[in-house]
Short mmCIF file of C-alpha atoms in Angstrom, two decimals:
data_model
loop_
_atom_site.label_atom_id
_atom_site.label_comp_id
_atom_site.label_asym_id
_atom_site.label_seq_id
_atom_site.Cartn_x
_atom_site.Cartn_y
_atom_site.Cartn_z
CA UNK A 1258 0.00 0.00 0.00
CA UNK A 1259 1.44 3.39 -0.98
CA UNK A 1260 0.63 6.72 0.61
CA UNK A 1261 0.70 10.14 -0.96
CA UNK A 1262 3.72 12.21 0.07
CA UNK A 1263 3.16 15.08 2.46
CA UNK A 1264 3.85 18.63 1.19
CA UNK A 1265 7.16 18.64 3.10
CA UNK A 1266 8.13 15.43 1.28
CA UNK A 1267 6.98 16.54 -2.18
CA UNK A 1268 8.39 20.09 -2.17
CA UNK A 1269 11.88 19.14 -0.97
CA UNK A 1270 13.86 16.23 -2.40
CA UNK A 1271 15.12 14.99 0.96
CA UNK A 1272 17.03 12.04 -0.44
CA UNK A 1273 18.93 14.40 -2.72
CA UNK A 1274 19.53 16.77 0.21
CA UNK A 1275 21.08 13.94 2.22
CA UNK A 1276 23.20 12.88 -0.75
CA UNK A 1277 24.49 16.41 -1.40
CA UNK A 1278 25.02 17.13 2.30
CA UNK A 1279 26.93 13.90 2.88
CA UNK A 1280 29.29 14.62 -0.04
CA UNK A 1281 29.96 18.17 1.15
CA UNK A 1282 30.48 17.14 4.78
CA UNK A 1283 33.03 14.48 3.83
CA UNK A 1284 34.24 11.68 6.03
CA UNK A 1285 36.41 13.54 8.54
CA UNK A 1286 39.82 12.57 9.94
CA UNK A 1287 41.44 9.22 9.24
CA UNK A 1288 41.17 6.91 12.24
CA UNK A 1289 41.86 3.22 12.75
CA UNK A 1290 39.07 0.82 13.67
CA UNK A 1291 40.51 0.61 17.19
CA UNK A 1292 40.54 4.42 17.53
CA UNK A 1293 37.00 4.67 16.21
CA UNK A 1294 35.70 2.01 18.62
CA UNK A 1295 37.46 3.73 21.52
CA UNK A 1296 35.97 7.12 20.64
CA UNK A 1297 32.44 5.69 20.35
CA UNK A 1298 32.76 3.87 23.67
CA UNK A 1299 34.09 6.95 25.47
CA UNK A 1300 31.39 9.20 24.08
CA UNK A 1301 28.63 6.80 25.11
CA UNK A 1302 30.15 6.48 28.58
CA UNK A 1303 30.63 10.26 28.80
CA UNK A 1304 27.00 10.94 27.93
CA UNK A 1305 25.83 8.39 30.48
CA UNK A 1306 28.09 9.78 33.20
CA UNK A 1307 27.05 13.35 32.45
CA UNK A 1308 23.38 12.77 33.31
CA UNK A 1309 24.02 12.56 37.04
CA UNK A 1310 26.60 15.35 36.98
CA UNK A 1311 24.16 17.71 35.27
CA UNK A 1312 21.35 16.70 37.65
CA UNK A 1313 23.48 17.35 40.74
CA UNK A 1314 24.70 20.74 39.50
CA UNK A 1315 21.40 22.11 38.16
CA UNK A 1316 18.75 20.42 40.27
CA UNK A 1317 16.90 19.45 37.08
CA UNK A 1318 15.68 15.87 37.29
CA UNK A 1319 15.44 13.90 34.05
CA UNK A 1320 15.05 10.15 34.03
CA UNK A 1321 18.02 8.21 32.73
CA UNK A 1322 17.86 7.03 29.10
CA UNK A 1323 14.65 8.90 28.26
CA UNK A 1324 16.19 9.93 24.93
CA UNK A 1325 18.60 7.77 22.96
CA UNK A 1326 22.26 8.71 22.54
CA UNK A 1327 23.50 8.20 18.98
CA UNK A 1328 27.20 8.42 18.15
CA UNK A 1329 27.19 9.20 14.43
CA UNK A 1330 29.52 9.99 11.55
CA UNK A 1331 29.05 13.08 9.37
CA UNK A 1332 26.62 11.49 6.88
CA UNK A 1333 24.67 10.13 9.84
CA UNK A 1334 24.34 13.63 11.28
CA UNK A 1335 23.22 14.96 7.89
CA UNK A 1336 20.59 12.22 7.62
CA UNK A 1337 19.30 12.82 11.14
CA UNK A 1338 19.04 16.55 10.59
CA UNK A 1339 17.27 16.16 7.27
CA UNK A 1340 14.63 14.27 9.24
CA UNK A 1341 14.55 17.09 11.79
CA UNK A 1342 14.33 19.78 9.11
CA UNK A 1343 11.36 17.97 7.60
CA UNK A 1344 9.52 18.33 10.90
CA UNK A 1345 10.62 21.90 11.60
CA UNK A 1346 9.73 23.37 8.20
CA UNK A 1347 6.59 21.28 7.87
CA UNK A 1348 4.20 24.08 8.94
CA UNK A 1349 5.74 26.53 6.45
CA UNK A 1350 5.78 24.04 3.57
CA UNK A 1351 2.20 23.03 4.32
CA UNK A 1352 1.13 26.65 4.02
CA UNK A 1353 3.02 27.19 0.77
CA UNK A 1354 1.57 23.97 -0.64
CA UNK A 1355 -2.00 25.06 0.08
CA UNK A 1356 -1.61 28.45 -1.59
CA UNK A 1357 -3.76 29.35 -4.56
CA UNK A 1358 -1.04 28.45 -7.04
CA UNK A 1359 1.16 25.75 -5.53
CA UNK A 1360 3.77 24.24 -7.87
CA UNK A 1361 2.84 21.01 -9.59
CA UNK A 1362 4.13 18.56 -12.20
CA UNK A 1363 7.56 19.27 -13.62
CA UNK A 1364 7.86 22.58 -11.76
CA UNK A 1365 7.33 20.75 -8.47
CA UNK A 1366 9.95 18.11 -9.30
CA UNK A 1367 12.53 20.67 -10.42
CA UNK A 1368 11.81 22.91 -7.45
CA UNK A 1369 12.10 19.99 -5.03
CA UNK A 1370 15.47 19.10 -6.51
CA UNK A 1371 16.77 22.66 -6.27
CA UNK A 1372 15.51 23.06 -2.71
CA UNK A 1373 17.00 19.69 -1.82
CA UNK A 1374 20.37 20.89 -3.12
CA UNK A 1375 20.12 24.08 -1.03
CA UNK A 1376 19.18 22.20 2.13
CA UNK A 1377 21.93 19.68 1.42
CA UNK A 1378 24.50 22.46 1.07
CA UNK A 1379 23.56 23.87 4.45
CA UNK A 1380 23.58 20.44 6.11
CA UNK A 1381 26.93 19.60 4.51
CA UNK A 1382 28.59 22.76 5.81
CA UNK A 1383 27.17 22.25 9.28
CA UNK A 1384 27.88 18.52 9.25
CA UNK A 1385 31.62 19.16 9.13
CA UNK A 1386 31.47 21.56 12.13
CA UNK A 1387 28.96 20.31 14.69
CA UNK A 1388 30.34 18.37 17.66
CA UNK A 1389 27.02 17.37 19.18
CA UNK A 1390 23.37 18.26 19.19
CA UNK A 1391 20.16 17.43 21.01
CA UNK A 1392 17.32 16.98 18.52
CA UNK A 1393 14.12 17.79 20.47
CA UNK A 1394 11.78 17.14 17.54
CA UNK A 1395 12.54 13.44 17.17
CA UNK A 1396 9.59 11.49 18.58
CA UNK A 1397 8.84 10.70 21.29
CA UNK A 1398 11.46 12.28 23.59
CA UNK A 1399 14.17 13.61 21.29
CA UNK A 1400 17.65 12.17 20.75
CA UNK A 1401 21.23 13.17 21.48
CA UNK A 1402 23.64 13.13 18.54
CA UNK A 1403 27.41 13.08 19.08
CA UNK A 1404 29.45 13.49 15.88
CA UNK A 1405 32.53 11.37 16.52
CA UNK A 1406 34.67 12.44 13.50
CA UNK A 1407 34.25 16.14 14.32
CA UNK A 1408 35.05 15.61 17.99
CA UNK A 1409 38.21 13.67 17.08
CA UNK A 1410 39.17 16.36 14.53
CA UNK A 1411 38.89 19.20 17.05
CA UNK A 1412 40.61 17.37 19.91
CA UNK A 1413 43.54 16.68 17.57
CA UNK A 1414 43.58 20.24 16.26
CA UNK A 1415 43.76 21.85 19.71
CA UNK A 1416 45.95 19.13 21.20
CA UNK A 1417 43.42 18.20 23.89
CA UNK A 1418 43.46 15.07 26.00
CA UNK A 1419 40.89 12.91 24.14
CA UNK A 1420 39.19 11.49 27.23
CA UNK A 1421 38.87 14.93 28.83
CA UNK A 1422 37.65 16.62 25.66
CA UNK A 1423 35.02 13.97 24.97
CA UNK A 1424 33.56 14.29 28.45
CA UNK A 1425 33.64 18.09 28.12
CA UNK A 1426 31.53 17.91 24.94
CA UNK A 1427 29.20 15.37 26.53
CA UNK A 1428 28.55 17.66 29.51
CA UNK A 1429 27.31 20.44 27.24
CA UNK A 1430 25.15 18.24 25.04
CA UNK A 1431 23.76 16.16 27.90
CA UNK A 1432 22.65 19.40 29.55
CA UNK A 1433 20.42 19.99 26.52
CA UNK A 1434 18.98 16.49 26.85
CA UNK A 1435 18.22 17.18 30.52
CA UNK A 1436 16.68 20.56 29.68
CA UNK A 1437 14.17 19.05 27.28
CA UNK A 1438 13.39 15.86 29.20
CA UNK A 1439 13.15 17.50 32.63
CA UNK A 1440 11.13 20.38 31.13
CA UNK A 1441 8.74 18.50 28.81
CA UNK A 1442 6.74 21.58 27.74
CA UNK A 1443 9.82 23.10 26.08
CA UNK A 1444 9.53 20.97 22.93
CA UNK A 1445 5.92 21.99 22.31
CA UNK A 1446 6.68 25.63 23.04
CA UNK A 1447 9.45 25.80 20.43
CA UNK A 1448 7.28 24.06 17.85
CA UNK A 1449 4.44 26.51 18.51
CA UNK A 1450 6.83 29.37 17.77
CA UNK A 1451 7.74 27.72 14.47
CA UNK A 1452 4.04 27.43 13.65
CA UNK A 1453 3.63 31.10 14.55
CA UNK A 1454 6.32 32.05 12.02
CA UNK A 1455 4.56 29.97 9.36
CA UNK A 1456 1.28 31.72 10.17
CA UNK A 1457 2.84 35.10 9.27
CA UNK A 1458 3.86 33.92 5.79
CA UNK A 1459 1.83 35.06 2.79
CA UNK A 1460 2.50 32.38 0.15
CA UNK A 1461 1.90 34.69 -2.81
CA UNK A 1462 4.59 37.15 -1.74
CA UNK A 1463 6.91 35.00 0.38
CA UNK A 1464 9.68 34.50 -2.17
CA UNK A 1465 9.45 37.78 -4.09
CA UNK A 1466 9.30 39.97 -0.98
CA UNK A 1467 12.02 37.96 0.75
CA UNK A 1468 14.38 38.26 -2.19
CA UNK A 1469 13.67 41.99 -2.46
CA UNK A 1470 14.53 42.51 1.21
CA UNK A 1471 17.67 40.46 0.70
CA UNK A 1472 18.73 42.53 -2.32
CA UNK A 1473 17.98 45.81 -0.54
CA UNK A 1474 19.93 44.68 2.50
CA UNK A 1475 22.96 43.78 0.41
CA UNK A 1476 22.81 47.10 -1.45
CA UNK A 1477 22.68 48.98 1.85
CA UNK A 1478 25.62 47.00 3.15
CA UNK A 1479 23.75 45.21 5.94
CA UNK A 1480 26.86 44.09 7.77
CA UNK A 1481 26.50 41.29 10.23
CA UNK A 1482 23.01 40.38 8.99
CA UNK A 1483 22.14 36.77 8.27
CA UNK A 1484 19.93 35.49 5.48
CA UNK A 1485 17.18 34.99 8.07
CA UNK A 1486 17.51 38.62 9.19
CA UNK A 1487 17.44 39.96 5.65
CA UNK A 1488 14.55 37.85 4.34
CA UNK A 1489 12.22 38.01 7.37
CA UNK A 1490 9.40 40.47 8.00
CA UNK A 1491 9.08 42.59 11.16
CA UNK A 1492 6.42 40.19 12.50
CA UNK A 1493 8.70 37.22 11.91
CA UNK A 1494 11.66 38.98 13.52
CA UNK A 1495 9.53 39.61 16.63
CA UNK A 1496 8.94 35.87 16.93
CA UNK A 1497 12.59 35.16 16.17
CA UNK A 1498 13.58 37.52 19.00
CA UNK A 1499 11.53 35.35 21.38
CA UNK A 1500 13.18 32.22 20.00
CA UNK A 1501 16.59 33.88 20.35
CA UNK A 1502 15.85 34.49 24.03
CA UNK A 1503 15.00 30.82 24.55
CA UNK A 1504 17.99 29.52 22.59
CA UNK A 1505 20.35 31.90 24.42
CA UNK A 1506 19.01 30.55 27.70
CA UNK A 1507 19.49 26.92 26.62
CA UNK A 1508 22.96 27.41 25.18
CA UNK A 1509 24.18 29.67 27.96
CA UNK A 1510 22.84 27.32 30.63
CA UNK A 1511 24.71 24.42 29.02
CA UNK A 1512 27.94 26.43 28.94
CA UNK A 1513 27.56 27.35 32.60
CA UNK A 1514 27.02 23.69 33.50
CA UNK A 1515 30.02 22.67 31.41
CA UNK A 1516 32.26 25.19 33.15
CA UNK A 1517 30.76 24.56 36.59
CA UNK A 1518 31.05 20.78 36.56
CA UNK A 1519 34.20 20.55 34.44
CA UNK A 1520 36.88 21.42 37.02
CA UNK A 1521 35.78 18.61 39.34
CA UNK A 1522 35.86 15.83 36.74
CA UNK A 1523 38.05 17.05 33.84
CA UNK A 1524 41.67 17.69 34.85
CA UNK A 1525 42.58 19.69 31.73
CA UNK A 1526 39.33 21.68 31.44
CA UNK A 1527 40.98 25.11 31.64
CA UNK A 1528 43.39 24.30 28.83
CA UNK A 1529 40.54 22.86 26.73
CA UNK A 1530 38.37 25.96 27.17
CA UNK A 1531 41.25 28.33 26.36
CA UNK A 1532 42.28 26.36 23.25
CA UNK A 1533 38.69 25.95 22.08
CA UNK A 1534 37.94 29.66 22.39
CA UNK A 1535 41.18 30.51 20.56
CA UNK A 1536 40.26 28.10 17.77
CA UNK A 1537 37.01 29.98 17.18
CA UNK A 1538 39.02 33.12 16.38
CA UNK A 1539 41.18 31.36 13.79
CA UNK A 1540 38.56 30.48 11.20
CA UNK A 1541 39.20 31.59 7.63
CA UNK A 1542 37.55 34.40 5.67
CA UNK A 1543 35.18 32.14 3.71
CA UNK A 1544 34.16 30.36 6.89
CA UNK A 1545 33.42 33.70 8.58
CA UNK A 1546 31.29 34.86 5.64
CA UNK A 1547 29.28 31.63 5.61
CA UNK A 1548 28.82 31.74 9.37
CA UNK A 1549 27.52 35.29 9.16
CA UNK A 1550 25.12 34.55 6.32
CA UNK A 1551 23.79 31.41 8.00
CA UNK A 1552 23.39 33.14 11.34
CA UNK A 1553 26.07 31.10 13.09
CA UNK A 1554 27.75 34.22 14.46
CA UNK A 1555 24.49 34.85 16.28
CA UNK A 1556 24.71 31.36 17.75
CA UNK A 1557 28.15 32.14 19.14
CA UNK A 1558 26.63 35.23 20.75
CA UNK A 1559 23.93 33.02 22.26
CA UNK A 1560 26.59 31.03 24.11
CA UNK A 1561 28.24 34.20 25.43
CA UNK A 1562 25.14 36.26 26.25
CA UNK A 1563 23.14 33.32 27.55
CA UNK A 1564 25.95 32.25 29.87
CA UNK A 1565 26.27 35.82 31.20
CA UNK A 1566 22.50 35.86 31.88
CA UNK A 1567 22.53 32.53 33.73
CA UNK A 1568 25.58 33.47 35.80
CA UNK A 1569 24.12 36.90 36.58
CA UNK A 1570 20.87 35.43 37.89
CA UNK A 1571 22.44 32.47 39.71
CA UNK A 1572 24.99 34.72 41.41
CA UNK A 1573 22.16 36.91 42.70
CA UNK A 1574 19.48 34.40 43.72
CA UNK A 1575 21.06 30.94 43.54
CA UNK A 1576 20.40 27.95 41.30
CA UNK A 1577 17.16 26.90 43.01
CA UNK A 1578 15.54 30.30 42.43
CA UNK A 1579 16.96 30.48 38.92
CA UNK A 1580 15.17 27.22 38.12
CA UNK A 1581 11.88 29.12 38.14
CA UNK A 1582 12.78 29.83 34.51
CA UNK A 1583 11.77 26.24 33.68
CA UNK A 1584 8.28 26.44 35.25
CA UNK A 1585 6.49 27.69 32.14
CA UNK A 1586 6.78 29.77 28.95
CA UNK A 1587 5.80 32.94 30.81
CA UNK A 1588 9.04 32.69 32.84
CA UNK A 1589 11.35 32.47 29.84
CA UNK A 1590 13.63 35.47 29.34
CA UNK A 1591 13.16 37.75 26.37
CA UNK A 1592 16.04 38.70 24.11
CA UNK A 1593 16.21 42.04 25.95
CA UNK A 1594 16.28 40.35 29.36
CA UNK A 1595 19.12 38.09 28.24
CA UNK A 1596 21.15 41.28 27.81
CA UNK A 1597 19.91 42.64 31.16
CA UNK A 1598 19.55 39.82 33.72
CA UNK A 1599 18.33 42.23 36.41
CA UNK A 1600 15.24 42.94 34.30
CA UNK A 1601 14.13 39.28 34.30
#
């Protein structure tokens, strides 16, 4: 029995996106079978060990093994994120597909191929950079992805102790798993914000208006602006500001946990942090341009600003009082409050 493809499946060639993304991401560093097995085993053990460490430091209680831990290669990360993208952009694609003049026939097939190539290019670039990620949209409870080749590449590049570096990465990513499993409403809240963005889209003018804003922004020399900034409307940017506040909280909280727990269990944590931060400064010109266009510079700011917010509040009221932030969406900080913890 065959089923008709959903709009998200018919308007994006996901198989092609995975193929393109996997080729662009590449295989990563050369490792022996023994080295690969050791890395996988250490990452699994590090993720498992981190659950209790995060719980003790934060006071957030998440049951063990509520979300699977997957140690993946670069193509595996690309494949997993293509699945996640399909869920995330579903509301937008559904709206475009139900417009008065949705693409059909050959135009649909060609468009799906082109869009698949674009998505694949993004996934390929990211797939060679990401160390780990918690995917909250994977049913039923999300999943934790640890990208072994990228972790090995970075630990070699900065000369880190492999065992220490792997646990350091696991602490950050496991904090995200705890955030979403100990705070179960967070997943639905983020998805509702995505649906809110889709609700602001007018299918007839989405592409033309977006491209015009992009062209105008480039002409005016919109420095530091990402593609999302340039192509979004004021209403969409208002929603994105709320999402930025949430993501800054999540990323900053994970960094605070990493730095708070690290010294007690990772002997070389100070050297790792110093080398890792220095590495971020050394990226090439093309990499910096791509990061800016894709909004990845903003993500780096989320780590910094979010961590400053968490530390500012915890220093003033303590971790137990800070944890009121997880009680419901109304307690989440805005983008402005992230920059001014005293206002929260």
